[in-house]
Structure formats: structure tokens, C-alpha cells
XYZ file of C-alpha atoms in Angstrom:
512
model
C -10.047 -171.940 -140.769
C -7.759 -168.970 -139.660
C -4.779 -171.423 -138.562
C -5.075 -173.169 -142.105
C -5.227 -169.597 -144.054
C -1.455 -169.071 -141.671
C -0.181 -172.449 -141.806
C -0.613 -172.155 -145.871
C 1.122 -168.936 -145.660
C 3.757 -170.465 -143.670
C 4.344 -173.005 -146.629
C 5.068 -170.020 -148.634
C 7.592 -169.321 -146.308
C 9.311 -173.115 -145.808
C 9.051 -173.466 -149.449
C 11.210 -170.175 -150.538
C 14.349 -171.672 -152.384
C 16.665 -170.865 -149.314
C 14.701 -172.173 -146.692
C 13.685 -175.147 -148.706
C 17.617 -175.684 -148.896
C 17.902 -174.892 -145.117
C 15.443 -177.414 -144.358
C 16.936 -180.016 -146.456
C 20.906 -179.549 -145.087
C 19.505 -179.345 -141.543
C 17.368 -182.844 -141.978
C 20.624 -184.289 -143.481
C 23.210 -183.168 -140.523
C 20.974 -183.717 -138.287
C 20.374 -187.453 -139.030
C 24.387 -187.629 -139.741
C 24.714 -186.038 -135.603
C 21.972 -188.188 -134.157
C 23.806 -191.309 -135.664
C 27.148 -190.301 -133.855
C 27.374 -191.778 -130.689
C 29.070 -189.185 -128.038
C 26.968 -186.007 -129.566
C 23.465 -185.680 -129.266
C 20.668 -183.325 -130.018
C 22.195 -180.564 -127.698
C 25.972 -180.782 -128.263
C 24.830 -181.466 -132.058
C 22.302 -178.242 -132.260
C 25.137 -175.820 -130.383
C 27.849 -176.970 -132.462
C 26.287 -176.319 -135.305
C 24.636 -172.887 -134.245
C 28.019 -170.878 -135.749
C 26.496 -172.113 -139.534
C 23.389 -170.127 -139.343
C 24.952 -166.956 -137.964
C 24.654 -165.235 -141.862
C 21.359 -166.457 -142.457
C 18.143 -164.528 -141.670
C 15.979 -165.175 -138.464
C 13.660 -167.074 -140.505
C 16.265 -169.744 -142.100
C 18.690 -170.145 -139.257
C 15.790 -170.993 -136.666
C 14.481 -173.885 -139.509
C 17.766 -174.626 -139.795
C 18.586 -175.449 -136.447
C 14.593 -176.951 -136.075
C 15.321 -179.263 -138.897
C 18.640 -180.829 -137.404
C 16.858 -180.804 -133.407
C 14.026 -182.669 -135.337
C 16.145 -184.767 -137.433
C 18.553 -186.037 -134.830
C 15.514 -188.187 -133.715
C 15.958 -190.091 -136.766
C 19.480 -190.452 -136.488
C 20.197 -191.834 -132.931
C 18.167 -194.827 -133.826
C 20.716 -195.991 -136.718
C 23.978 -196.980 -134.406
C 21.142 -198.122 -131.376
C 19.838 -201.011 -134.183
C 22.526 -201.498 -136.164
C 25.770 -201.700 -133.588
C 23.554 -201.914 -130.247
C 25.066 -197.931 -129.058
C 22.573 -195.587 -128.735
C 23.330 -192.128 -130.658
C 21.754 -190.245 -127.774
C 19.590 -191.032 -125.148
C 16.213 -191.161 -126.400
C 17.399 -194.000 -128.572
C 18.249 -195.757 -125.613
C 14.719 -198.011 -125.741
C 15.389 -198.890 -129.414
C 17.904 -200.890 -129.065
C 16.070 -202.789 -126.683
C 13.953 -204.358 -129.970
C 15.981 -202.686 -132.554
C 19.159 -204.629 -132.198
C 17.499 -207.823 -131.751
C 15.604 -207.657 -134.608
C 18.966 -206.956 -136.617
C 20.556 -209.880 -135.071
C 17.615 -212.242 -136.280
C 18.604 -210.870 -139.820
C 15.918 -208.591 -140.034
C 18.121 -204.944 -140.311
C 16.373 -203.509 -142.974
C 12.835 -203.900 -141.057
C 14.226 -202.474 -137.974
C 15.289 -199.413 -139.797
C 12.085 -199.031 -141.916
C 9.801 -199.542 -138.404
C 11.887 -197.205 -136.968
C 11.922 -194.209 -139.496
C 8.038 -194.631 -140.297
C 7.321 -194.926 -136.731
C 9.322 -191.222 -136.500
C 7.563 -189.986 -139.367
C 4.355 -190.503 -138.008
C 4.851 -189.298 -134.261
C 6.454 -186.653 -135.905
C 3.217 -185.471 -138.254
C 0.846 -186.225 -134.980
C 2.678 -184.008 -133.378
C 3.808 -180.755 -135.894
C -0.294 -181.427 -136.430
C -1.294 -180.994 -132.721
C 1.476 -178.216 -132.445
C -0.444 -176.658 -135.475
C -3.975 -176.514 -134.146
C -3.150 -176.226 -130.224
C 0.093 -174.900 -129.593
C -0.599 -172.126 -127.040
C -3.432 -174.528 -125.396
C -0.866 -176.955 -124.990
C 1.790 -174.772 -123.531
C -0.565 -173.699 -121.015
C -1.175 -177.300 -120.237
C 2.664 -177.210 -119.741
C 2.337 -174.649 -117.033
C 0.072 -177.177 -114.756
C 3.241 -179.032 -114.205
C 4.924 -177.677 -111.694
C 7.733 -179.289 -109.229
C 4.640 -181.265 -107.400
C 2.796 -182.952 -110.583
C 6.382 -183.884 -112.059
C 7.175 -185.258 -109.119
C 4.328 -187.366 -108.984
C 4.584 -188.765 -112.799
C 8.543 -189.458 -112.348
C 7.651 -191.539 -109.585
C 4.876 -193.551 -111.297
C 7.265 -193.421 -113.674
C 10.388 -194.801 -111.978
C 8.314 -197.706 -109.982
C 7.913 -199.621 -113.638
C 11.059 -199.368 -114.223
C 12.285 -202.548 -112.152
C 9.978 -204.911 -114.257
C 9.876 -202.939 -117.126
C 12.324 -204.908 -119.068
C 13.835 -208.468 -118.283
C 11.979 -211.634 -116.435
C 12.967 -210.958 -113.311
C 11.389 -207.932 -111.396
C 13.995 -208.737 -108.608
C 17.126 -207.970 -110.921
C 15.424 -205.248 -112.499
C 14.739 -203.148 -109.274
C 18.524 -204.127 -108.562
C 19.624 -202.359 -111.690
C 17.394 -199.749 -111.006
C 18.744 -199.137 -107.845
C 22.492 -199.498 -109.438
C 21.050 -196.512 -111.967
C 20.083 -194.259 -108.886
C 22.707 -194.780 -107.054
C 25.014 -193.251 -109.550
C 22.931 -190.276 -110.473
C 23.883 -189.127 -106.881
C 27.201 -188.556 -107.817
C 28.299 -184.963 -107.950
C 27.215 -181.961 -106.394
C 23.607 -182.311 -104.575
C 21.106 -180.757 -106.630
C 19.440 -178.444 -104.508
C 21.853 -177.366 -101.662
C 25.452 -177.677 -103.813
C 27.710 -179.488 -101.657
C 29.400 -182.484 -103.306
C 28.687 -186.087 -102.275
C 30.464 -189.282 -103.124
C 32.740 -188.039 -104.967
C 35.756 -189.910 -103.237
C 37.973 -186.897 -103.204
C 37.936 -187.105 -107.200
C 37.166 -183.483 -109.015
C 36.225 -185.903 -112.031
C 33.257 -186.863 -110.322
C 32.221 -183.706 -108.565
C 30.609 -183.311 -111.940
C 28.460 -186.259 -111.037
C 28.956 -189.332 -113.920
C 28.299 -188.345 -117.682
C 25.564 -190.290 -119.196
C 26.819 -190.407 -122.805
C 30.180 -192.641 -122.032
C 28.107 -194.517 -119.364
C 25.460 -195.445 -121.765
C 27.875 -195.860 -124.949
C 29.918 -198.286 -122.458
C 26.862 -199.950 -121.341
C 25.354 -201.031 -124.436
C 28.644 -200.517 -127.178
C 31.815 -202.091 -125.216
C 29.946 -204.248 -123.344
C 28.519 -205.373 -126.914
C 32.524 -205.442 -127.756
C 33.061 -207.991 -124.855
C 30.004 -210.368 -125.993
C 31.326 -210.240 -129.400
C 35.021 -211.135 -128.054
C 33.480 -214.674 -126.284
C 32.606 -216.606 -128.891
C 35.724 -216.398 -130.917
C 34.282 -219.091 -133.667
C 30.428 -217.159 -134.413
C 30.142 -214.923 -137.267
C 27.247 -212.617 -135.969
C 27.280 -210.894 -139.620
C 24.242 -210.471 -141.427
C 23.530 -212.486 -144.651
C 20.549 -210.278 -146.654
C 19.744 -209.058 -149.603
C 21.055 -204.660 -149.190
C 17.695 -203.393 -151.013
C 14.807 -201.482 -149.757
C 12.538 -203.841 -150.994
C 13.286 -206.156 -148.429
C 13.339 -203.660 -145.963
C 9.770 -202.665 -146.365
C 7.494 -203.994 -144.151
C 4.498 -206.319 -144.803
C 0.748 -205.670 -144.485
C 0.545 -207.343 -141.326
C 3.562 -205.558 -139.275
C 2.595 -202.119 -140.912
C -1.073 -203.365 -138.732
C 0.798 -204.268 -135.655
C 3.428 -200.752 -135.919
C 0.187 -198.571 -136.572
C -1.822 -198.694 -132.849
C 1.518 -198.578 -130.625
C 3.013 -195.862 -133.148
C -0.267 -193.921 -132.699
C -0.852 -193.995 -128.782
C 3.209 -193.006 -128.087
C 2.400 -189.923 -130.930
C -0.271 -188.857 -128.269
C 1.647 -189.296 -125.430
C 4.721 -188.216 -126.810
C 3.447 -184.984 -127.686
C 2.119 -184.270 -124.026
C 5.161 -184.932 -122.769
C 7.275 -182.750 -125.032
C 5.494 -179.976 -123.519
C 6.167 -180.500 -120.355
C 8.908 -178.592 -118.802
C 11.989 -180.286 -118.182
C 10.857 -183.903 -119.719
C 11.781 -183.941 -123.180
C 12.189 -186.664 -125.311
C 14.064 -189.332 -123.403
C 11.086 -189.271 -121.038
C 8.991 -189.517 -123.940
C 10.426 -192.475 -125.416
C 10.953 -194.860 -122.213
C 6.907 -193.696 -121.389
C 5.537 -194.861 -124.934
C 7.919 -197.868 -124.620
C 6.049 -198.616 -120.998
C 2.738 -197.957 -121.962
C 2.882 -200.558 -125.106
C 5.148 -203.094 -122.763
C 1.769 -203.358 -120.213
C -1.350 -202.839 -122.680
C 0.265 -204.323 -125.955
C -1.166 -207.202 -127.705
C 2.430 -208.799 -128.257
C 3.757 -206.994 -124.303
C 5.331 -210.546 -123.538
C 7.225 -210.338 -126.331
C 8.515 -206.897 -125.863
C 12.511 -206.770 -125.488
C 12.706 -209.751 -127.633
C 12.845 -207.920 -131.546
C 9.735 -206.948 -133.048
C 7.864 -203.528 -134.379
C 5.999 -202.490 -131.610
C 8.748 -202.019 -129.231
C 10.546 -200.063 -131.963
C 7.384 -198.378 -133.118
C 6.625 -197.268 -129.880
C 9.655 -195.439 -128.159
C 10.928 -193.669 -131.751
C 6.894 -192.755 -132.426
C 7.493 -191.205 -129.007
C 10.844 -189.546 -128.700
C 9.598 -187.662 -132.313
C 6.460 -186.335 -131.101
C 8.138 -185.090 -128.211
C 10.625 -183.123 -129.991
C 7.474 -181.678 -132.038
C 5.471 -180.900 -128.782
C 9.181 -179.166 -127.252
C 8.471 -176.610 -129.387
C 4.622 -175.296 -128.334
C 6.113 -173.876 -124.695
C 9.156 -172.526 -126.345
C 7.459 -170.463 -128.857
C 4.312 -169.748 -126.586
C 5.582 -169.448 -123.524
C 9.321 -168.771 -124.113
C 10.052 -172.026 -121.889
C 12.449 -174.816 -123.122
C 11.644 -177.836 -122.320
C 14.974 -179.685 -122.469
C 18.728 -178.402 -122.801
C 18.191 -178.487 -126.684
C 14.905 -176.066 -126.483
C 17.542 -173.743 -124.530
C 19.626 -174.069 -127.089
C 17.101 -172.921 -129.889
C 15.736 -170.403 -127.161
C 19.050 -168.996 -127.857
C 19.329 -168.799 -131.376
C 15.772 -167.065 -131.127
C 17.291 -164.557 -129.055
C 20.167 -163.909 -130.790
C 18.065 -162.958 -133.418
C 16.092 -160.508 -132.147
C 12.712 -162.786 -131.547
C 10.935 -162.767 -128.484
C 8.818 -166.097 -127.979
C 6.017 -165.638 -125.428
C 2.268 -165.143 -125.936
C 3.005 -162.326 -128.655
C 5.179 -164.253 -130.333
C 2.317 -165.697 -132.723
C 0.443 -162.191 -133.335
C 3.806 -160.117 -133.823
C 5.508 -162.807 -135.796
C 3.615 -164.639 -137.971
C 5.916 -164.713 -140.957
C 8.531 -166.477 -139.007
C 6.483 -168.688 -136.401
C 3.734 -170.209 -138.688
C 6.912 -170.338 -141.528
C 8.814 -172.547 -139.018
C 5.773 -174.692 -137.942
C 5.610 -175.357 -142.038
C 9.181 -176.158 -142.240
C 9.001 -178.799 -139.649
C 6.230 -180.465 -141.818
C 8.766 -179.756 -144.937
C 11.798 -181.290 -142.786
C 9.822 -184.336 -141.511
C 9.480 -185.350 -145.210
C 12.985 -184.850 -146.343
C 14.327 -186.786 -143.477
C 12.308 -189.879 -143.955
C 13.392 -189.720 -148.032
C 16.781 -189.591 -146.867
C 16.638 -191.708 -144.424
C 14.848 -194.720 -145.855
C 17.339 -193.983 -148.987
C 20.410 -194.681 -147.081
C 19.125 -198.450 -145.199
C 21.058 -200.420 -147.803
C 23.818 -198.450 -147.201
C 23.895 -198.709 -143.236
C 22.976 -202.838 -143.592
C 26.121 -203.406 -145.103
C 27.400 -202.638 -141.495
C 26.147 -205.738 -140.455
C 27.954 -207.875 -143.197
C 30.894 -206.659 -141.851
C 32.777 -209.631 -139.908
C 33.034 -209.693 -136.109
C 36.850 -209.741 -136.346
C 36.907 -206.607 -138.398
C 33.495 -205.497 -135.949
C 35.056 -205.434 -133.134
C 38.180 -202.236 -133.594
C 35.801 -200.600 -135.372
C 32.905 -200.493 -132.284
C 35.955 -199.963 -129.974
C 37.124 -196.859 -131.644
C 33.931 -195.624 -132.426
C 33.064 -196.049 -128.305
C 36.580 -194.633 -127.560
C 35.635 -191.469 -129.794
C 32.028 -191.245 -128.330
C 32.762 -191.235 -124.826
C 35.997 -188.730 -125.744
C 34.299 -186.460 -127.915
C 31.562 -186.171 -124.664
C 33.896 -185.408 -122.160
C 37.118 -184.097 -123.778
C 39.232 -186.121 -121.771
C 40.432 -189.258 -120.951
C 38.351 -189.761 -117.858
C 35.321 -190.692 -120.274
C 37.466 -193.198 -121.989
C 38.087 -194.940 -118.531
C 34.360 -194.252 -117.185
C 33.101 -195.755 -120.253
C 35.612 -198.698 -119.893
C 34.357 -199.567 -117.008
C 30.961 -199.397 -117.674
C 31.741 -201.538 -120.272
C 33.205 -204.470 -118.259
C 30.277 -203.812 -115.498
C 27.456 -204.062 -118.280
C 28.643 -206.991 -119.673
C 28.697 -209.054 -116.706
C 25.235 -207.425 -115.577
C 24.222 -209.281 -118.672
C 25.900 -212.172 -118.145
C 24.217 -212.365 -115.405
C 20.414 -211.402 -116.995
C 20.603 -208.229 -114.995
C 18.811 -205.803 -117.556
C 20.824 -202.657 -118.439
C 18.029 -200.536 -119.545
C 16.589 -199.829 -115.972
C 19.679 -198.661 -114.601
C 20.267 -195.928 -117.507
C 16.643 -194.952 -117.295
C 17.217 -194.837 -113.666
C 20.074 -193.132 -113.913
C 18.451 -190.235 -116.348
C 15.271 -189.832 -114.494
C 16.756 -189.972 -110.787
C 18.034 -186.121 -111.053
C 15.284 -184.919 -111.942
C 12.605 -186.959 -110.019
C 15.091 -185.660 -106.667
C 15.020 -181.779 -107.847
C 10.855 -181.967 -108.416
C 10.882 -183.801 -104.992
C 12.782 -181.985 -102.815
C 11.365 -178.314 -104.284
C 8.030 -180.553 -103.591
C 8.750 -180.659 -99.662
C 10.552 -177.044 -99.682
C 7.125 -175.821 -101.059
C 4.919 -178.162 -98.114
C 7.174 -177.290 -95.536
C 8.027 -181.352 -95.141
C 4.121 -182.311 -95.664
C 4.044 -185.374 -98.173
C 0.584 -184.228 -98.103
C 1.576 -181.878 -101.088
C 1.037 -184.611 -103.336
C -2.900 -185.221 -102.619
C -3.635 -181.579 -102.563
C -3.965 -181.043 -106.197
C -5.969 -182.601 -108.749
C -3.017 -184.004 -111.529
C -0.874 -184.903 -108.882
C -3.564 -186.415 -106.761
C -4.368 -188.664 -109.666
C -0.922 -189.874 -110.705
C -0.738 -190.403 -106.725
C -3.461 -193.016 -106.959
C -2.510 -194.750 -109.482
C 0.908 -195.055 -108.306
C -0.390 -196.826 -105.195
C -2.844 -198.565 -107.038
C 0.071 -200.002 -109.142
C 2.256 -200.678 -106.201
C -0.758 -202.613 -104.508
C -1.857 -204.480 -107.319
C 0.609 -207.224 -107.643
C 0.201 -207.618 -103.244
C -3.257 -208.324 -103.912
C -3.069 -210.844 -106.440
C -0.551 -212.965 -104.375
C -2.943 -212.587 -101.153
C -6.250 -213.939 -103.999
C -3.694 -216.505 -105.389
C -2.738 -217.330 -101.270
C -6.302 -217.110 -100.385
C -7.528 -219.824 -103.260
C -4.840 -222.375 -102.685
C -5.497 -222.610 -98.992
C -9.026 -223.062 -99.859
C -8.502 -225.728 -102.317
C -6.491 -227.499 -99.694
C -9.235 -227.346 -97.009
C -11.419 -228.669 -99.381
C -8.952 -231.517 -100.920
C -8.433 -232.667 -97.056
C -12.202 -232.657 -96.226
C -13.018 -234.656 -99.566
C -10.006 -237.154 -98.167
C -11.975 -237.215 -94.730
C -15.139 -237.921 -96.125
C -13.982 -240.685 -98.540
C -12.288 -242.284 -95.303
């Protein structure tokens, strides 16, 4: 009853005129950001820090939440529409998203995605709300040893996550690692395989590797086939965009379980929401009802990853303003801005500051709203993208890529990295060697080798570490009881034919 008596207080605070209007220009800029490919939450959130510098503590921090929050919306937009992820959690909607736009179904993919948002979102500003400090202590139990253990459960679906073939898929994933071990080693500092190049003693930046990956490589495909028209022919309303009675059905249960999961993983230190949204996007891919169809174009593999990659950036906030902890480069970011304005977030944070904390846990509520208005408002708008023809498609995509993968970098060795990732995507997919493994591979390899290696600097070497406490003893288990799994069916499946053989050749001997 107490946290409803605050949170309606807080309301009183969101819905004040100015932060009302603070709220409503950070849901808009930060859907504009997340739909840029090249920017991001971070680079999005610390370029635009300078705008709330006038502002009191109260409406620059709601502010900044708004656009953090909103950018989740956004970098689904160009991932569906033009197949380049605006940042990285969107990375696992294109992998439905865009397929569902190319079977003429744009609107739909948009609508799934931005309800799917809106209700990871609410799940988790409403867990926030009643649990925050619960859950940020939950946050602490993760240390180098239990991360380790759920990046590695984590990283041994990848290889048959997505495509047909487990064989090419733990190629790619292996592709994926392999790069993220470019650059300076990540506990001891000294550089390796960087070739004698000081472009890649920074190791190889995601955002042109991804943008060439799925956006020039998409270029190339479009190039092949000089006679297809790939345009879209649809009515540009939202009534057509809305979804039936029967997909709203199938969106609800995946949207719900990555909300869940999401949120638990936004508090953990150092996942964030990328994590979040290949996790939901796993979980739905093995218990689904439609799983097999997963990677093909419908809801639930959009519903799943944005439901996720939402409630993640909700649950980032219960360690930063509990604990004073950011969970991802963003939270830093805002941990920043908090600073800077003379806030403390820790334990006290809550009892000293209830004006501002329980105002900004309103304004979240107020912001997921006003971004799901404005984005649902604006799908005829962005379908018209698709109507465009390929000949016209195709300089636009390349200078949008060009300007991603410059605007990342500030220099012309992103243009060339993402280039060539370009050219080596599209024959990976010419090939049916699935892309998504190898960027998820390549995002979760850094910091599945930092938990691991602080794991073994903690043991003194002992993988024994792992089995020593409870949550990572778990995740342990399963891991090897998910590794095991498929041996044992193909030693029943062995096991069953060479018994049905015995018995076909003593039926033979018997009829003789």
C-alpha cells in the first residue's frame, strides 16, 4: 500500500507540465536514435546528455530515461523494414521481422513489434515498482562465477539456435568468437592478432560489423536479381497493420515469458539488453508452439526478443538506482547524469529521494505510453519505405550503411570493416551459413572470457569453481544436461535400429 501511496505521488511528479514535455521529447528522440543505424542507446543517451544540462535533476534524468527506454522501440524500425539493425538488441528482430516484411506483411511486423515493447516494458517498470531493491540484490548474486556459467549455457545454443544446420551454425559461431579476440586481451592488456594494424588493437567494432552483416550484405542480395521488384504492394494504413485475434493469442505467451526473463536479466550486471533479447528469442525458439517455424517471419519470434530487450532496459534501472551499479554502458551513462546532478543512487537513494526516484519510476510508465502512440502513429509512414523500388533501394541502404558504420567509428576504417563484412555475410548466406550466431557470438564472447578468466583467477585454476555454488552449480547442470541430450538420443535412436535389425534377420531365419 505504501509503494502505491509513492508511486501516485510520483505521477504528480511525471505529470508536471515540464516533465510531461520532457517525457514526451525524450520518447520521440529516442525512437528517432534507436532507428539510426551506427548510434545506439549509449552513443544516442551521451550525445544527447548536453540538452538536459539547464533542466532540474528531476527532468533531465526522465529525460534521458525516456530516450534510453525509447531507443528500444526505435532499433526495431530499420531491423524490419531495411534488414539493419539500429543497435544491437534489435539484432534478433530482424531475424522474423524482415521476413515478415518481405511476405508483405510490414505493417504487422511493426505493430507485433511495438506492442510486444509495450508490454515487456509495463512487466517490467511494474516489477521495478514493487521489487526494485529485492531485485538489485538479486543482481549482486551474480558475480564473475554465475555469469560465467549462464554465458556459457548461453553460448552452446547458439550454433543451432538459428538455421537447419547445427554444423554451419557452430561454424559461424566460431567465426563470431574468433573475431571478438581481436584487440587488446581483456584481462592482462597485451594486444593479440592485431597484424601490426593500430586499427585493430581496438579489437573490431560491432556496429559496422553488424550494419555490414545484415545491411550491405542485404545491398548485394538485392544487386543479384537485377529483374525482381522486392517492393511492397499494401494498403499504408494502420488498420491493416493491426493484428488479428488469433496472432494477438499467439504474441501474448512468448511476449509474456521474455517480459519475465527480460527483466531478470536487466538486472544483472554487465548483461543488458542484447543479452536479454537473444535469451527470450532462445527460450521461445526451444519451448514455442510454432519453434520450427522460428526464423521464418511470424509474431512470436518478433514478440519475443523486443518483449525482452524492453524489459531489460526497465529492470537496468533497479541496480542503478538501488545499488548505484550500471548494468550496461548506457546505465553508466545515466549513472553519470545522476551524478552530475548531485544524486547519489545506493540503498538511500529511495528514503532520501523520493520526489525524484518514485517521480522517475512514474515517468517511465508516462514515457512507455507516449512512445507506443507515436510509434504505432508513424507505421504508414515507415511502410512506404518498402514501396520504394530496389533500383532506387539500393543507394539509399548503401549510404545509409556508409553513414552508420562512419558515424560509429569516425573514420574510414569502419567504412572498409563494414565493406567487408558485407561481402563476407553475403556469401555466408549464400551459402545458408546463419549470420546471427556469429554476431551473438561475437557480442557475448568478451564478456563470457572476462567472467571466465576472473572465474579461474578467483579458484586458483580449479574449474571446480563452477560446482561450488548453488546458481552456478545449477546453470552447470543444465549446461551438461543440454550438451548430453542430443548424444543420448542418437545412442536410443542407434540402440533401436540395431534391434530392429536383429529381429528383421531372425524373422528371415525363421521363415527360411
Amino acid at each position: 500500500m505504501e509503494t502505491f501511496i509513492l508511486l501516485m505521488q510520483g505521477f504528480q511528479t511525471a505529470l508536471t507540465i515540464q516533465n510531461f514535455l520532457a517525457a514526451s521529447i525524450g520518447a520521440l528522440l529516442g525512437i528517432i536514435v534507436g532507428a539510426m543505424p551506427g548510434i545506439g542507446s549509449l552513443a544516442g543517451v551521451a550525445l544527447l546528455l548536453p540538452l538536459t544540462f539547464k533542466f532540474n535533476p528531476v527532468t533531465g534524468i526522465i529525460m534521458l530515461s525516456a530516450i534510453y527506454y525509447a531507443n528500444m522501440y526505435g532499433g526495431s524500425f530499420s531491423s524490419i523494414l531495411i534488414n539493419i539493425p539500429g543497435d544491437s538488441p534489435a539484432v534478433m528482430t530482424a531475424l522474423d521481422g524482415h521476413p515478415m516484411a518481405l511476405k508483405g506483411k510490414p505493417g504487422k511486423a511493426l505493430f507485433t513489434a511495438n506492442l510486444s515493447s509495450f508490454i515487456g516494458g509495463t512487466i517490467g517498470i511494474i516489477i521495478l515498482t514493487i521489487s526494485g531493491p529485492a531485485l538489485a540484490r538479486l543482481g549482486l548474486k551474480f558475480g564473475p562465477v554465475e555469469m560465467a556459467a549462464l554465458l556459457m549455457v548461453a553460448m552452446t545454443s547458439l550454433s543451432w539456435l538459428v538455421g537447419d544446420n547445427p554444423t554451419k551454425g557452430l561454424v559461424s559461431t566460431m567465426i563470431g568468437i574468433v573475431l571478438a579476440t581481436v584487440g587488446f586481451d581483456i584481462v592482462v592488456g597485451t594486444p593479440r592478432f592485431n597484424f601490426g594494424s593500430l586499427h585493430l588493437l581496438g579489437g573490431i567494432s560491432f556496429i559496422p560489423l553488424v550494419i555490414g552483416m545484415f545491411g550491405f550484405s542485404q545491398v548485394l542480395q538485392m544487386m543479384e536479381p537485377r529483374d525482381k521488384n522486392d517492393s511492397v504492394d499494401q494498403k499504408l494504413t494502420i488498420k491493416d497493420s493491426i493484428l488479428s485475434k488469433e496472432e494477438i493469442k499467439r504474441l501474448l505467451p512468448p511476449a509474456l515469458r521474455s517480459s519475465f526473463l527480460g527483466t531478470i536479466i536487466g538486472i544483472l550486471p554487465g548483461a543488458g539488453a542484447t543479452t536479454g533479447s537473444f535469451l527470450g528469442y532462445m527460450l521461445e525458439k526451444k519451448i514455442g508452439k510454432n519453434k520450427d517455424k522460428m526464423g521464418t517471419g511470424i509474431v512470436e519470434g518478433v514478440a519475443s526478443c523486443e518483449a525482452a530487450n524492453n524489459a531489460a532496459a526497465a529492470g537496468a534501472f533497479a541496480p542503478l538506482l538501488s545499488l548505484g551499479i550500471p548494468g550496461s554502458g548506457t546505465g553508466a551513462v545515466l549513472l553519470g547524469g545522476l551524478l552530475m546532478y548531485g544524486l547519489s543512487p545506493g540503498p538511500l537513494l529511495f528514503q532520501n529521494e523520493p520526489e525524484f526516484t518514485w517521480g522517475l519510476i512514474a515517468s517511465l510508465y508516462v514515457a512507455n505510453v507516449i512512445t507506443l502512440v507515436v510509434a504505432l502513429s508513424i507505421i504508414p509512414f515507415l511502410i512506404k519505405i518498402l514501396k520504394v523500388p530496389t533500383r532506387i533501394m539500393v543507394p539509399i541502404i548503401t549510404t545509409v550503411c556508409i553513414m552508420g558504420a562512419y558515424s560509429a567509428s569516425n573514420s574510414l576504417y569502419g567504412v572498409l570493416l563494414m565493406l567487408g563484412a558485407g561481402f563476407v555475410g553475403f556469401h555466408l548466406s549464400k551459402n545458408n551459413y546463419p549470420i546471427a550466431p556469429l554476431l551473438l557470438a561475437f557480442v557475448l564472447a568478451p564478456t563470457l572470457e572476462r567472467d571466465f578468466r576472473r572465474s579461474f583467477l578467483i579458484s586458483d585454476g580449479s574449474p571446480l569453481i563452477f560446482f561450488q555454488k548453488p546458481i552456478a552449480a545449477g546453470l552447470m547442470i543444465f549446461l551438461i544436461l543440454t550438451i548430453m541430450t542430443p548424444l543420448f538420443k542418437a545412442l536410443i535412436r542407434r540402440i533401436r535400429r540395431s534391434d530392429k535389425t536383429s529381429d528383421s534377420a531372425k524373422t528371415a531365419g525363421q521363415t527360411k
